[in-house]
C-alpha atoms as one frame of an Amber mdcrd trajectory, in Angstrom:
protein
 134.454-156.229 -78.288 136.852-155.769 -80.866 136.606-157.560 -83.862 140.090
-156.763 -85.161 142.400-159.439 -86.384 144.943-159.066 -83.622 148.762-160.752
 -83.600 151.097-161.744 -80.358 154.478-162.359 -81.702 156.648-163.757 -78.937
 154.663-167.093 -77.247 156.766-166.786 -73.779 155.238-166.222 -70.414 154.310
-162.946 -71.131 153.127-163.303 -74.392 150.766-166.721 -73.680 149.567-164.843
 -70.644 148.020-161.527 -73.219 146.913-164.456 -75.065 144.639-166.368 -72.125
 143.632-163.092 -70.987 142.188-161.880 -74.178 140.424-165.391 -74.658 139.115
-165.462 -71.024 138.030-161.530 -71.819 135.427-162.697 -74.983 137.975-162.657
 -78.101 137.341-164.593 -80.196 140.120-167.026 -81.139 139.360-166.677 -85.113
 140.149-163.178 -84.518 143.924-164.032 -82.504 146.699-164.951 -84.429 150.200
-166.092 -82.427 153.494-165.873 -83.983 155.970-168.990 -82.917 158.895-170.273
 -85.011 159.140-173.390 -82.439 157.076-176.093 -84.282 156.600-177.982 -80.033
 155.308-174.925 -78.711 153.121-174.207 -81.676 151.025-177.438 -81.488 150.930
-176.674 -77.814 149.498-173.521 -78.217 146.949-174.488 -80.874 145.771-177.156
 -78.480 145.245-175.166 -75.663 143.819-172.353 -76.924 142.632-173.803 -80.493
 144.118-170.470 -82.183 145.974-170.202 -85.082 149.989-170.478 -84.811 151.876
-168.950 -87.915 155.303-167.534 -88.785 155.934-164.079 -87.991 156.066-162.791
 -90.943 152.219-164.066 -91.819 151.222-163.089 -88.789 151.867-159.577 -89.526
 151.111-159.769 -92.748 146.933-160.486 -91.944 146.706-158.682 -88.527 145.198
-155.146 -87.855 147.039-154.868 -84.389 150.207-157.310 -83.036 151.089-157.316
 -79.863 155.099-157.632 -79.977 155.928-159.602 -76.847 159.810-160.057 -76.801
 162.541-159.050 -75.211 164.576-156.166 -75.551 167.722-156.907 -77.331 165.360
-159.503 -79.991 163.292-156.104 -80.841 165.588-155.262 -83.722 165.617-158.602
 -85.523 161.529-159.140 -85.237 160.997-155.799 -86.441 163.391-156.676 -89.261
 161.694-159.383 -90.282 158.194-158.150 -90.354 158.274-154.487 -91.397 158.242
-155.364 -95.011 154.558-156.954 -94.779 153.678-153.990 -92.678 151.194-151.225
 -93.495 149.458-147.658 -93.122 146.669-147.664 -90.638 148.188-151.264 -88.574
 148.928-150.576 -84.831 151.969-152.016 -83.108 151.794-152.424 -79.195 154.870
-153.177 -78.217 155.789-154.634 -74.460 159.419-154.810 -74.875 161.355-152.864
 -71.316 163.434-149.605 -72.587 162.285-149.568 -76.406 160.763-146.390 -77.679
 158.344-145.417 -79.783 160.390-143.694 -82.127 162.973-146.395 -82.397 159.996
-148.479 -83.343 158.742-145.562 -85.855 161.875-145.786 -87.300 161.944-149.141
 -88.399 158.712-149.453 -89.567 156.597-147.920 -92.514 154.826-144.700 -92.405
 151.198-144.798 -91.221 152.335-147.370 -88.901 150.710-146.552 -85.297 153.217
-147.407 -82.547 151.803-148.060 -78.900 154.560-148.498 -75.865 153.479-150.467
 -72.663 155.243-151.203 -69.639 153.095-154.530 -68.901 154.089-156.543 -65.234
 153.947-160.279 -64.301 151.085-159.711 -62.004 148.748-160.193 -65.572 149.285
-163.711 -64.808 146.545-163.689 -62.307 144.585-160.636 -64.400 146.249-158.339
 -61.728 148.763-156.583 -63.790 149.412-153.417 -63.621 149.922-151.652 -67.434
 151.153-148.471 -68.263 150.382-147.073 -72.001 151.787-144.459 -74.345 151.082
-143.628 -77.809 153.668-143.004 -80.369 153.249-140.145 -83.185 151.242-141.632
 -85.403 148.628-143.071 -83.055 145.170-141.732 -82.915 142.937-142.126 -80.175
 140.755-145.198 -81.340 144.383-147.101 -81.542 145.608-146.250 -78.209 141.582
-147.343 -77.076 142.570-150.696 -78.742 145.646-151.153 -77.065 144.184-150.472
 -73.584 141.463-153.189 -74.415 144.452-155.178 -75.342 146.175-154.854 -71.704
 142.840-154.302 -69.691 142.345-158.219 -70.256 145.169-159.146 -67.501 144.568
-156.362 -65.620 144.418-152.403 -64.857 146.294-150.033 -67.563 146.734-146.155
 -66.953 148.141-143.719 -69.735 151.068-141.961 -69.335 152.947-139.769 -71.530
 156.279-142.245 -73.026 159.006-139.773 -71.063 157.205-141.608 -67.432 157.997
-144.589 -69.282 161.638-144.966 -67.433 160.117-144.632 -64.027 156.814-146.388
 -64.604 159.250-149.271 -65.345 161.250-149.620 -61.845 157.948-149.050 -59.905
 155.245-151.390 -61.483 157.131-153.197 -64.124 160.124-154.305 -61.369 157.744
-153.610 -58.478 156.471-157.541 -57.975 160.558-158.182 -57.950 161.141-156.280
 -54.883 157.739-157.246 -53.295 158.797-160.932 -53.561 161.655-159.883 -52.262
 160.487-158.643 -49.377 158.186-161.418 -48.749 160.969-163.647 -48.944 162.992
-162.024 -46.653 159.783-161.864 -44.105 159.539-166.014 -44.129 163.051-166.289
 -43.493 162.917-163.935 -40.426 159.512-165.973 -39.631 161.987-169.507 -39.799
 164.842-167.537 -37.781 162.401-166.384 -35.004 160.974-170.253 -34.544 157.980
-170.691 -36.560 157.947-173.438 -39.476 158.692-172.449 -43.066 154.905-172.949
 -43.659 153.388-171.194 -41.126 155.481-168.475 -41.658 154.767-168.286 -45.343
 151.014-168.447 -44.467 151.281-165.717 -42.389 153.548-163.303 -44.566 151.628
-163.606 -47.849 147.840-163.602 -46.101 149.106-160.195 -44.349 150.435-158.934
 -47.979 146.939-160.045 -49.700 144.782-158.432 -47.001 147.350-154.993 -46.429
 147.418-155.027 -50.434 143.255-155.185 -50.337 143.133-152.756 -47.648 145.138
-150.189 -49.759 143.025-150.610 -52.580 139.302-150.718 -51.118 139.783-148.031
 -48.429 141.793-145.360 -50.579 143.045-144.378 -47.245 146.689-142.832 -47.580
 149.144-145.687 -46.868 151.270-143.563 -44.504 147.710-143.401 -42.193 147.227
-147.284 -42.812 150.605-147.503 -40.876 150.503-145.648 -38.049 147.128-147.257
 -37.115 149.161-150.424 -36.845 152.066-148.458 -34.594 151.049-148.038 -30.891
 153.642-145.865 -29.324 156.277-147.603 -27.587 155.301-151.087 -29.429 156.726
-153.734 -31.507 155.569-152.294 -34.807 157.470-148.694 -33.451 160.492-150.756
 -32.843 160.360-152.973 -36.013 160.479-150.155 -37.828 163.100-148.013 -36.030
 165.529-150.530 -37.034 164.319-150.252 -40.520 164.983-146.201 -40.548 168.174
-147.499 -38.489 169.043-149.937 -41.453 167.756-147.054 -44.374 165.805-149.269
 -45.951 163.765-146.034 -47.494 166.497-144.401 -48.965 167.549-148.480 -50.503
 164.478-148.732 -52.243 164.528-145.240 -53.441 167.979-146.100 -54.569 166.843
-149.228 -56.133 164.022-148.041 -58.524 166.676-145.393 -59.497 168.971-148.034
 -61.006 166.277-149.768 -62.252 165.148-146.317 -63.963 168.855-145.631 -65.190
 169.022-149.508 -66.467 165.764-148.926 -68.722 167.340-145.043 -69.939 170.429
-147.817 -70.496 167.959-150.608 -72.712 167.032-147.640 -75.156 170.076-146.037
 -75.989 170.942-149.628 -76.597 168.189-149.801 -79.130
């Protein structure tokens, strides 16, 4: 267990969540430091977690790692407002959809190690799904600190940063469309007569156990289907109308905008 003075900056969803995880893991909390300008959530914070809230610019100043947990367009500002406390031999993991490594690099001192993960909301229930890569300057007991970081809330794989784009419309969008399809599975449930509830039972017990099934069997998920599909059965003619409809070819299309929107975040940058 590490026993690294580790910073989140950014206390929203994503940010408290790397924070329970890491306490629920075996941190200790006199080793966690949070960054939060907002004095309500602050106290919060400290009382639910009894860790130490501080500006930004402190936090960075006394950590060996932080963990910047914001969004996007805010990167620019935060990194602004920290890099002049920053120093050789800190590592910066930062969680933040579309922003590179090197625009990172470039905005921070030399020596400074720059991690980039694609995190996803599933660490809420220490199921997330993390992909990592190392910038320039990381060595290899960095980037083995920022997997401990992410393997609190869940699974974490490393990738090299150009995967980044994709990795981003599959796992980091991925619960988005898998809601989405579970929502759209109650609704048919309501339209074909059952209640809202049953319906909802029955969609999200048949997601946990197909999900469960994927993962413990290792069996191909093309083979997991067609033992459901009988010739000439419902399942076959479900999902002829879902060929018919080209629902493949719409998620395909999907994660491709959401591939092109992430390419769109870091030119932004």
């Amino acid at each position: 267990m590490s026993s690294q003075q580790t910073a989140i900056l950014g206390a929203g969803v994503m940010g408290e969540t790397l924070l329970s995880g890491l306490v629920r893991a075996g941190r200790r909390v006199d080793h966690l430091l949070v960054g939060e300008k907002r004095v309500e959530r602050a106290r919060e914070l400290e009382e639910r977690y009894g860790v130490a809230v501080v500006t930004n610019v402190e936090a960075a100043a006394k950590a060996d790692t932080l963990a910047l947990v914001v969004k996007p367009q805010d990167m620019g500002d935060l990194l602004d407002e920290i890099a002049g406390v920053l120093r050789p031999g800190q590592l910066v993991v930062s969680l933040a959809a579309g922003i590179t490594t090197a625009f990172i690099e470039s905005r921070v001192p030399d020596g400074v190690a720059v991690v980039r993960v694609m995190p996803n909301t599933p660490a809420l229930v220490d199921e997330g799904m993390s992909a990592i890569s190392p910038g320039s300057h990381c060595d290899d007991a960095q980037l083995a600190e920022a997997e401990s970081l992410m393997a609190s809330v869940g699974k974490v794989l490393r990738i090299p940063e150009r995967q980044q784009d994709a990795v981003t419309a599959i796992s980091g969008s991925g619960p988005a469309y898998i809601f989405f399809v579970v929502e759209s599975m109650i609704e048919a449930g309501v339209h074909l007569g059952l209640p809202r509830t049953t319906a909802s039972e029955l969609v999200i017990q048949t997601l946990v156990g197909s999900g469960k099934m994927l993962r413990e069997t290792g069996t191909h998920p093309t083979v997991l289907r067609e033992q459901v599909t009988s010739p000439g059965g419902t399942t076959a003619s479900a999902l002829r109308e879902l060929e018919i409809h080209k629902v493949r070819a719409a998620f395909l299309a999907a994660m491709e905008a959401a591939r092109d929107r992430s390419r769109e975040l870091a030119q932004g940058s």
